[in-house]
PDB file of C-alpha atoms in Angstrom:
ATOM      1  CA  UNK T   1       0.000   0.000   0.000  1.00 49.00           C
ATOM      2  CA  UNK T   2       1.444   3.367  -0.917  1.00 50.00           C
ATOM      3  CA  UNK T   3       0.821   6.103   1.413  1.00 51.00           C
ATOM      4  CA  UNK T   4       0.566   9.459  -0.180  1.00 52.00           C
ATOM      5  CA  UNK T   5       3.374  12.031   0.499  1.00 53.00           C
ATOM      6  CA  UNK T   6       2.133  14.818   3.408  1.00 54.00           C
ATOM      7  CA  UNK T   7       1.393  18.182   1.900  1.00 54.00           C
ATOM      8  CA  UNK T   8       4.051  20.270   2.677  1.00 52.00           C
ATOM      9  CA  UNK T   9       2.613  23.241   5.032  1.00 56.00           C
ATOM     10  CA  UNK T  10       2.808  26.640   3.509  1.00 59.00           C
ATOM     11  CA  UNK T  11       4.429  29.217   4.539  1.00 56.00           C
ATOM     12  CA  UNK T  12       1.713  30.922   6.053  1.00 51.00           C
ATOM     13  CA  UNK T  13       0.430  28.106   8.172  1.00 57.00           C
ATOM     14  CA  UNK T  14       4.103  28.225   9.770  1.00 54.00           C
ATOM     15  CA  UNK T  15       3.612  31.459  10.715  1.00 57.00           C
ATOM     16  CA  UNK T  16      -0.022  30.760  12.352  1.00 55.00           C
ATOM     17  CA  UNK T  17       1.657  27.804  14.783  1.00 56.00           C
ATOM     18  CA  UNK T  18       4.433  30.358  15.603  1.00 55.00           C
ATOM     19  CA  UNK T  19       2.137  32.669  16.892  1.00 52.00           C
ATOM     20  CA  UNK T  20      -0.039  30.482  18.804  1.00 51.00           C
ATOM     21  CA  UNK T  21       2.788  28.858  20.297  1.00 49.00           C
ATOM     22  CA  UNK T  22       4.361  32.582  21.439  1.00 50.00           C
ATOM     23  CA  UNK T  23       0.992  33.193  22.407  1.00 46.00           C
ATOM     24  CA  UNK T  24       0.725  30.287  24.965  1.00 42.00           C
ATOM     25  CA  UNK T  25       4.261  30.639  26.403  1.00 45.00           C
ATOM     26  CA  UNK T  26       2.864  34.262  27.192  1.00 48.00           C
ATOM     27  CA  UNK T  27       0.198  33.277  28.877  1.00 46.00           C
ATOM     28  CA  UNK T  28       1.626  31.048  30.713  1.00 47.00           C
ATOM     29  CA  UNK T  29       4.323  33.204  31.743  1.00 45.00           C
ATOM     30  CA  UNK T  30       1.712  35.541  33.191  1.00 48.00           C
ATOM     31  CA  UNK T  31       0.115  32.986  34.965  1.00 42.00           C
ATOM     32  CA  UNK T  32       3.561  31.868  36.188  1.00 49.00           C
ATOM     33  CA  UNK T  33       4.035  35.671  37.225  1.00 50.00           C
ATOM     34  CA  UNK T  34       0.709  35.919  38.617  1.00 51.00           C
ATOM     35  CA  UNK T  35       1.006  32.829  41.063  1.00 50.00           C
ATOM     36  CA  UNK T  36       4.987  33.726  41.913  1.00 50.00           C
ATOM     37  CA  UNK T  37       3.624  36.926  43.662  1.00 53.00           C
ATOM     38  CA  UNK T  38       0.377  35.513  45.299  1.00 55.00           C
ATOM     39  CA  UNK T  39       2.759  32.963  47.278  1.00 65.00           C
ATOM     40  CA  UNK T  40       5.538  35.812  47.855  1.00 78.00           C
ATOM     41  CA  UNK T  41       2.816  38.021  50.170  1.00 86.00           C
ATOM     42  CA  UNK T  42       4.150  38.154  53.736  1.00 92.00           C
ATOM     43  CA  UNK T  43       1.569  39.634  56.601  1.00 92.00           C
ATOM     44  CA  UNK T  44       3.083  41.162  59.190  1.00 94.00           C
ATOM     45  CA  UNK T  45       1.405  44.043  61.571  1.00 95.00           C
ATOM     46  CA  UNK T  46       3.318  46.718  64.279  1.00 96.00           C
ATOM     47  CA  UNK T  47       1.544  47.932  67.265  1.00 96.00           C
ATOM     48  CA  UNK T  48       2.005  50.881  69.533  1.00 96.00           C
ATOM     49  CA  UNK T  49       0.893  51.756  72.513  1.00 96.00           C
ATOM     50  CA  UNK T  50       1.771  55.416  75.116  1.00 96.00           C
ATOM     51  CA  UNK T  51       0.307  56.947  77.754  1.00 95.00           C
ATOM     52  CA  UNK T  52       0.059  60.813  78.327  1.00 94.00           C
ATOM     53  CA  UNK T  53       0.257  62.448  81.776  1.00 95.00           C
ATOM     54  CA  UNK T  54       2.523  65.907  83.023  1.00 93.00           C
ATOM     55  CA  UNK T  55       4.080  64.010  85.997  1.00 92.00           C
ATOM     56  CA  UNK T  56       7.526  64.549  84.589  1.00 93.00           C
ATOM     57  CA  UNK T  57       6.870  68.382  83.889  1.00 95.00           C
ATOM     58  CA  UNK T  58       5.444  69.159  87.540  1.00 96.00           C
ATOM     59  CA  UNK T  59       6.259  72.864  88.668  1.00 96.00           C
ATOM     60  CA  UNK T  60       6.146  74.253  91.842  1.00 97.00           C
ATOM     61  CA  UNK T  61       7.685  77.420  93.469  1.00 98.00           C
ATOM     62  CA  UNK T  62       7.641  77.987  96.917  1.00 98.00           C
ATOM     63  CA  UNK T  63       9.199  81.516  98.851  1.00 98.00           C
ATOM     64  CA  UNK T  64      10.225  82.027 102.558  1.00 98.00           C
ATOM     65  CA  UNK T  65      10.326  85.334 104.277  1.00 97.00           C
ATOM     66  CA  UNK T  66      12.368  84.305 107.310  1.00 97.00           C
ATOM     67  CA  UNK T  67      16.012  83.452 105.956  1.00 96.00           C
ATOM     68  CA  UNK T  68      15.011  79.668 104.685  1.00 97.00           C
ATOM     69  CA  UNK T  69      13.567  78.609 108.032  1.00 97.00           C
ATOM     70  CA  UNK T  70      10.279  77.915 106.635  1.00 97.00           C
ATOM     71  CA  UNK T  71       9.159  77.949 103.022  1.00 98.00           C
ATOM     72  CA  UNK T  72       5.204  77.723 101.987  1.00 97.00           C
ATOM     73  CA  UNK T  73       3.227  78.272  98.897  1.00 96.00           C
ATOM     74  CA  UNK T  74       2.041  81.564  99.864  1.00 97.00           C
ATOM     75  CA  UNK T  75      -0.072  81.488  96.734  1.00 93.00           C
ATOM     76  CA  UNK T  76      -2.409  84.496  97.260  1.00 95.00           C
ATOM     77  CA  UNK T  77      -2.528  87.809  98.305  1.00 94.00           C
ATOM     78  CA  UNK T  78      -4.795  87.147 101.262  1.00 94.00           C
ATOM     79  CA  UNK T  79      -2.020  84.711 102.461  1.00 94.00           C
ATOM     80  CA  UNK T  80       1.226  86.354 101.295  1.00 96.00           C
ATOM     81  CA  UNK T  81       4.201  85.697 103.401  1.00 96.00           C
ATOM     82  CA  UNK T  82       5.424  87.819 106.146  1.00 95.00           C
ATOM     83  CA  UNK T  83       7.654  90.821 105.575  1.00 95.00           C
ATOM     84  CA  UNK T  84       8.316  92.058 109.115  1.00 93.00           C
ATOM     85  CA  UNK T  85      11.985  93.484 107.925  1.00 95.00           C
ATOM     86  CA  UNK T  86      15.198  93.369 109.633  1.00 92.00           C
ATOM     87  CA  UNK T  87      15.159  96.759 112.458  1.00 89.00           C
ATOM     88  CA  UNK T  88      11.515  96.901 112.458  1.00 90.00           C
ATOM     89  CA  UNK T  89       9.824  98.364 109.347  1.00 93.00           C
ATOM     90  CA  UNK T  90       7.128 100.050 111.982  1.00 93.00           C
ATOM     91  CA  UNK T  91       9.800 101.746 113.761  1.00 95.00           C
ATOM     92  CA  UNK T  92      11.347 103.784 110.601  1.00 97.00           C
ATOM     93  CA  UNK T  93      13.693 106.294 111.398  1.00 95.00           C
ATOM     94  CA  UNK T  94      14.598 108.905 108.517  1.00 97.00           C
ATOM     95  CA  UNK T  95      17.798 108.307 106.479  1.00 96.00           C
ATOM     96  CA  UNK T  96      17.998 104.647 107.906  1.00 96.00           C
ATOM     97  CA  UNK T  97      16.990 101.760 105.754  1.00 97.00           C
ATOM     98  CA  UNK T  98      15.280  98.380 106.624  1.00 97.00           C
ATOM     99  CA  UNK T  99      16.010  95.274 104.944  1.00 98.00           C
ATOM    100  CA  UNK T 100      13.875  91.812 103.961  1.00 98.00           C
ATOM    101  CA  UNK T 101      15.631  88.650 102.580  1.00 98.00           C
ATOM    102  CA  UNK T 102      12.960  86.750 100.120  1.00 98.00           C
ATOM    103  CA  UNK T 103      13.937  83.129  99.181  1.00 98.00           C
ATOM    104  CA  UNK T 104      12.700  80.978  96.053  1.00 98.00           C
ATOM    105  CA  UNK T 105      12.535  77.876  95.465  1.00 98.00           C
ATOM    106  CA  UNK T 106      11.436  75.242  92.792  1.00 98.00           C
ATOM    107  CA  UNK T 107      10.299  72.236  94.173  1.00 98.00           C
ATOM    108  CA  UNK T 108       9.810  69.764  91.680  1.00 97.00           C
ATOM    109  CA  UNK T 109      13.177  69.751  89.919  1.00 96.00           C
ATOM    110  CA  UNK T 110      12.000  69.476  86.508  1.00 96.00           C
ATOM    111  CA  UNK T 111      11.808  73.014  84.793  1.00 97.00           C
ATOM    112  CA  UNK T 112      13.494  76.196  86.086  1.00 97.00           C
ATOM    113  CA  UNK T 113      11.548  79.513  86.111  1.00 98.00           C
ATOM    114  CA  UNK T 114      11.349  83.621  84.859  1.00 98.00           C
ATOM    115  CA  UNK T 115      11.138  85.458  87.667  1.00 98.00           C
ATOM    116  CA  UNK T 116       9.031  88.733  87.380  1.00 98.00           C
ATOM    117  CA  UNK T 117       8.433  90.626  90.516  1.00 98.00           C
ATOM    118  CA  UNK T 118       5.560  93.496  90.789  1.00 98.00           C
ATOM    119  CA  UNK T 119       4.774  95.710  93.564  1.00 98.00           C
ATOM    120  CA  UNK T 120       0.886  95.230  92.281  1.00 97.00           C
ATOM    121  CA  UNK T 121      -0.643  98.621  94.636  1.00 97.00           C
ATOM    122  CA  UNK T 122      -0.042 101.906  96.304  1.00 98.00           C
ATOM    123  CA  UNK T 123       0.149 103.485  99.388  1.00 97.00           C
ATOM    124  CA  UNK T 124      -2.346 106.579 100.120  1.00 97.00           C
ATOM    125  CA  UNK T 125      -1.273 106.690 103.834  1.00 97.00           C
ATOM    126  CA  UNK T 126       0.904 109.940 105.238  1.00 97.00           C
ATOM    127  CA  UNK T 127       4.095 108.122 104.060  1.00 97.00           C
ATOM    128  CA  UNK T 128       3.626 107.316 100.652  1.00 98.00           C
ATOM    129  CA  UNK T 129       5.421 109.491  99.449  1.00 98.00           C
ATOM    130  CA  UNK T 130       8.460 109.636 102.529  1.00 98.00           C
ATOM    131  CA  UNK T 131       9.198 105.835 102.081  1.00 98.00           C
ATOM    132  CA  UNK T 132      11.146 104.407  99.262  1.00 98.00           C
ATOM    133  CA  UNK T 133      11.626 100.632  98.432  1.00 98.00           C
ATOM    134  CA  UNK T 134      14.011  98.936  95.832  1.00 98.00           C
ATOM    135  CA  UNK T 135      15.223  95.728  95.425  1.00 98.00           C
ATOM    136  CA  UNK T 136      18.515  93.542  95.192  1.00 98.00           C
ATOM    137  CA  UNK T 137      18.733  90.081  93.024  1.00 98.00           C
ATOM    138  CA  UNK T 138      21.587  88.471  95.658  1.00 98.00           C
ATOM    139  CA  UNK T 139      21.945  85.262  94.158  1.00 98.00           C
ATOM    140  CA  UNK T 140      21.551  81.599  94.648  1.00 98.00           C
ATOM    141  CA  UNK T 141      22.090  78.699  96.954  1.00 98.00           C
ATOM    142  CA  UNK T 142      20.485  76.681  99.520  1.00 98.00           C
ATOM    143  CA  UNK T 143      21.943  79.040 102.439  1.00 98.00           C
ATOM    144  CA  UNK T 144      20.908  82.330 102.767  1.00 98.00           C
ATOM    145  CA  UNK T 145      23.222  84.977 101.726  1.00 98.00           C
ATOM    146  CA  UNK T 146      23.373  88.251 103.498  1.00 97.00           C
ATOM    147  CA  UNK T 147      20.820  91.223 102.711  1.00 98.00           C
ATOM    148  CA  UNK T 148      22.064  94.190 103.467  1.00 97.00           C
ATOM    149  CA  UNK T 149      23.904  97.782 102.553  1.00 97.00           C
ATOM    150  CA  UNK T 150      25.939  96.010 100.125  1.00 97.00           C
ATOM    151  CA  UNK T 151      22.939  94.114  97.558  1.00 98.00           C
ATOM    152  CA  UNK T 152      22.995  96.075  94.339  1.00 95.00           C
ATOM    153  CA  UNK T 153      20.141  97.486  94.815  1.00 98.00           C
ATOM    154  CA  UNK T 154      17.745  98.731  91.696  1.00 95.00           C
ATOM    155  CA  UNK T 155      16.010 102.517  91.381  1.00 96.00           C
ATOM    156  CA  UNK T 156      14.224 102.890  94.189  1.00 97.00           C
ATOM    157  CA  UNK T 157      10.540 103.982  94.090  1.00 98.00           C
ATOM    158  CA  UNK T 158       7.766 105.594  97.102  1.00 98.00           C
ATOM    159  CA  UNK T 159       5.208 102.958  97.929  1.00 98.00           C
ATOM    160  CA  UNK T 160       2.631 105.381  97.035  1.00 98.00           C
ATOM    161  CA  UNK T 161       3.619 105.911  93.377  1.00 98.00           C
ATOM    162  CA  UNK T 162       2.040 103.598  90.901  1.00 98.00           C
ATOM    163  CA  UNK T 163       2.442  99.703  90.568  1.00 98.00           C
ATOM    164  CA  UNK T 164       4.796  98.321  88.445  1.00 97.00           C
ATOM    165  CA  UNK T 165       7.665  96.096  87.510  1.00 98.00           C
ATOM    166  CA  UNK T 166      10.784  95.988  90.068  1.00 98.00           C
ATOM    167  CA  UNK T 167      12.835  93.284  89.351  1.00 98.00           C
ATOM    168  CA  UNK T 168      13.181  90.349  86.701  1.00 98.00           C
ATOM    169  CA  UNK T 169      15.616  87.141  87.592  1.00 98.00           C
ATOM    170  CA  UNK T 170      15.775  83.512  87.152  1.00 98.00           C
ATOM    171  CA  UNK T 171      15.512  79.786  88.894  1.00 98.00           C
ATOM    172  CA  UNK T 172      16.779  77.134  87.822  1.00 97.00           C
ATOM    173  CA  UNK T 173      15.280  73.313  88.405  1.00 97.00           C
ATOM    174  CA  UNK T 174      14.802  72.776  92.182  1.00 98.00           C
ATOM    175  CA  UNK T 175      17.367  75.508  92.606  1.00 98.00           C
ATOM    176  CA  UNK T 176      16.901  78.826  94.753  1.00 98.00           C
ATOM    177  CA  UNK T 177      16.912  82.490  94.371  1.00 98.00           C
ATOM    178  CA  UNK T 178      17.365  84.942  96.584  1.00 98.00           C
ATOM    179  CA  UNK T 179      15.970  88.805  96.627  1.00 98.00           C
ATOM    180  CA  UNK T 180      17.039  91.430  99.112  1.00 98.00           C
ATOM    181  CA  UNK T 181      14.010  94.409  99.760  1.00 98.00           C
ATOM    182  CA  UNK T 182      14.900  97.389 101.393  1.00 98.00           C
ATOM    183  CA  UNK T 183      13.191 100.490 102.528  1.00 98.00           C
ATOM    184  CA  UNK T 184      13.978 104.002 103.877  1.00 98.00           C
ATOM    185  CA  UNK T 185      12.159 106.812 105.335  1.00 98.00           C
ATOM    186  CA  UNK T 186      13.225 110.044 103.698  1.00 97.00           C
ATOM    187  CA  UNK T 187      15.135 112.589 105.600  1.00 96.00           C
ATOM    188  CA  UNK T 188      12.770 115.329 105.017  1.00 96.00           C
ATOM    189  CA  UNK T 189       9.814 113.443 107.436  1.00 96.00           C
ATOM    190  CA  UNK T 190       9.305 115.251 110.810  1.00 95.00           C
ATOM    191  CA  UNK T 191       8.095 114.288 114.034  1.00 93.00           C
ATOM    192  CA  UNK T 192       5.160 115.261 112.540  1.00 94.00           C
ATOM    193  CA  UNK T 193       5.358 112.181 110.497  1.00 94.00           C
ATOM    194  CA  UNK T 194       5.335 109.785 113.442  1.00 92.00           C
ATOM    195  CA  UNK T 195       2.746 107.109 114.445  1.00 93.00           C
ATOM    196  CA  UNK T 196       1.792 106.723 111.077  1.00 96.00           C
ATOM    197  CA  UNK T 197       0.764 103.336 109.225  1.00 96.00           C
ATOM    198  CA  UNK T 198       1.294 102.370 105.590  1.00 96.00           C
ATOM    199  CA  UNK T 199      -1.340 100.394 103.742  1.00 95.00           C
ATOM    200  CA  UNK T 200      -0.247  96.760 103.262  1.00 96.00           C
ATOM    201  CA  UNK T 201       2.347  96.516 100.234  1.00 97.00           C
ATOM    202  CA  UNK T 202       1.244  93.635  98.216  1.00 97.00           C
ATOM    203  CA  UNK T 203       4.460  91.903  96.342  1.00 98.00           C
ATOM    204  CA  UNK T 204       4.180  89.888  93.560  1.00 98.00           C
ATOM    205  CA  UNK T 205       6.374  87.122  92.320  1.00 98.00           C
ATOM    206  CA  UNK T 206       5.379  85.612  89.179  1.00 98.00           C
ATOM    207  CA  UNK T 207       7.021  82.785  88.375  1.00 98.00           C
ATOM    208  CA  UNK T 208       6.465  81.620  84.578  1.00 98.00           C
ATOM    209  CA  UNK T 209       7.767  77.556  84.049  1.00 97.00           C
ATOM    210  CA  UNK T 210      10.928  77.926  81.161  1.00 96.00           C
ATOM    211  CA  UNK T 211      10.791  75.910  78.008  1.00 92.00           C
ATOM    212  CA  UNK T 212      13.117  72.485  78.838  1.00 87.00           C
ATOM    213  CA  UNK T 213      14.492  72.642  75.526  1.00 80.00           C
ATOM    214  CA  UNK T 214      16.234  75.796  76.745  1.00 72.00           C
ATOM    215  CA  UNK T 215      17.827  74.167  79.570  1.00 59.00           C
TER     216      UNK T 215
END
């Protein structure tokens, strides 16, 4: 039996089964692709967790009026500490100043402090204008430094001229700082002048918490 000879594909039924064949490798490279990156997808998850609170930035600052002896909040004016002054400040005699030692200190040890300190009214007694008060920055420490003739004292003012701004300073973190007051009965009072009482002088230290990045 004679088998008849295969027709001999054409040319253009070569270049059909080339492209079909290119055209399955494709898609199964896709798929190949497709299934690579479906097994290659890792889960993984971070958690966080903080708290909020100001225990680390507490601020506290606390004076005393009696040479460090005692030191309180003192935080209003109806319980401002006592300034009884060295030689009696109800005994004045003219030409003869009186001295106060004021200490402050931060308690919690976190943040120092600006310092602004305001005489905040005015005397309309007989001696507001015959007594002048100023004010001494005399440093820091824990032990109280002398207040006296020789604190470098600022310009002095009557306690019956207006309120205002005497002295600006500084504390650091649960350090201390120490401000001298005097005052002086001018030379021109007379006996005249005598057995008189000023109004209470209201001091006010206001103490503003400083930024930590500062420190």
């Amino acid at each position: 039996m004679s088998t008849s000879p295969q027709p001999v594909p054409s040319a253009v039924q070569k270049q059909n089964r080339r492209k079909k064949t290119r055209a399955i490798m494709a898609s199964g490279l896709v798929l190949g692709v497709g299934a690579a990156v479906t097994l290659a997808a890792w889960s993984d998850t971070v958690w966080g967790a903080g708290t909020f609170g100001t225990e680390g930035s507490a601020f506290n600052i606390e004076g005393s009026f009696d040479g460090g002896g005692s030191w309180d909040e003192y935080v209003t004016s109806e319980e401002a500490g006592p300034m009884t002054f060295a030689q009696n400040a109800n005994a004045l005699i003219p030409g003869q100043p009186v001295y106060q030692l004021v200490g402050l200190h931060e308690t919690e040890e976190n943040l120092g402090a600006d310092i602004v300190l305001n005489r905040t009214n005015a005397d309309d007694s007989g001696l507001s204008d015959l007594v002048t008060v100023a004010v001494a920055d005399v440093g820091t420490g824990e032990a109280a430094p002398a207040c006296g003739p020789a604190a470098g004292f600022g310009t002095g003012v009557t306690i019956g001229s207006a309120p205002g701004e005497m002295l600006t300073t500084e504390v650091g973190p649960g350090e201390y700082r120490w401000v001298c007051f005097s005052a002086t009965l001018s030379g021109d009072a007379t006996v005249t002048d005598g057995n008189i009482t000023s109004d209470p002088i209201l001091w006010e230290f206001v103490a503003t918490s400083q930024d930590p990045s500062d420190a």
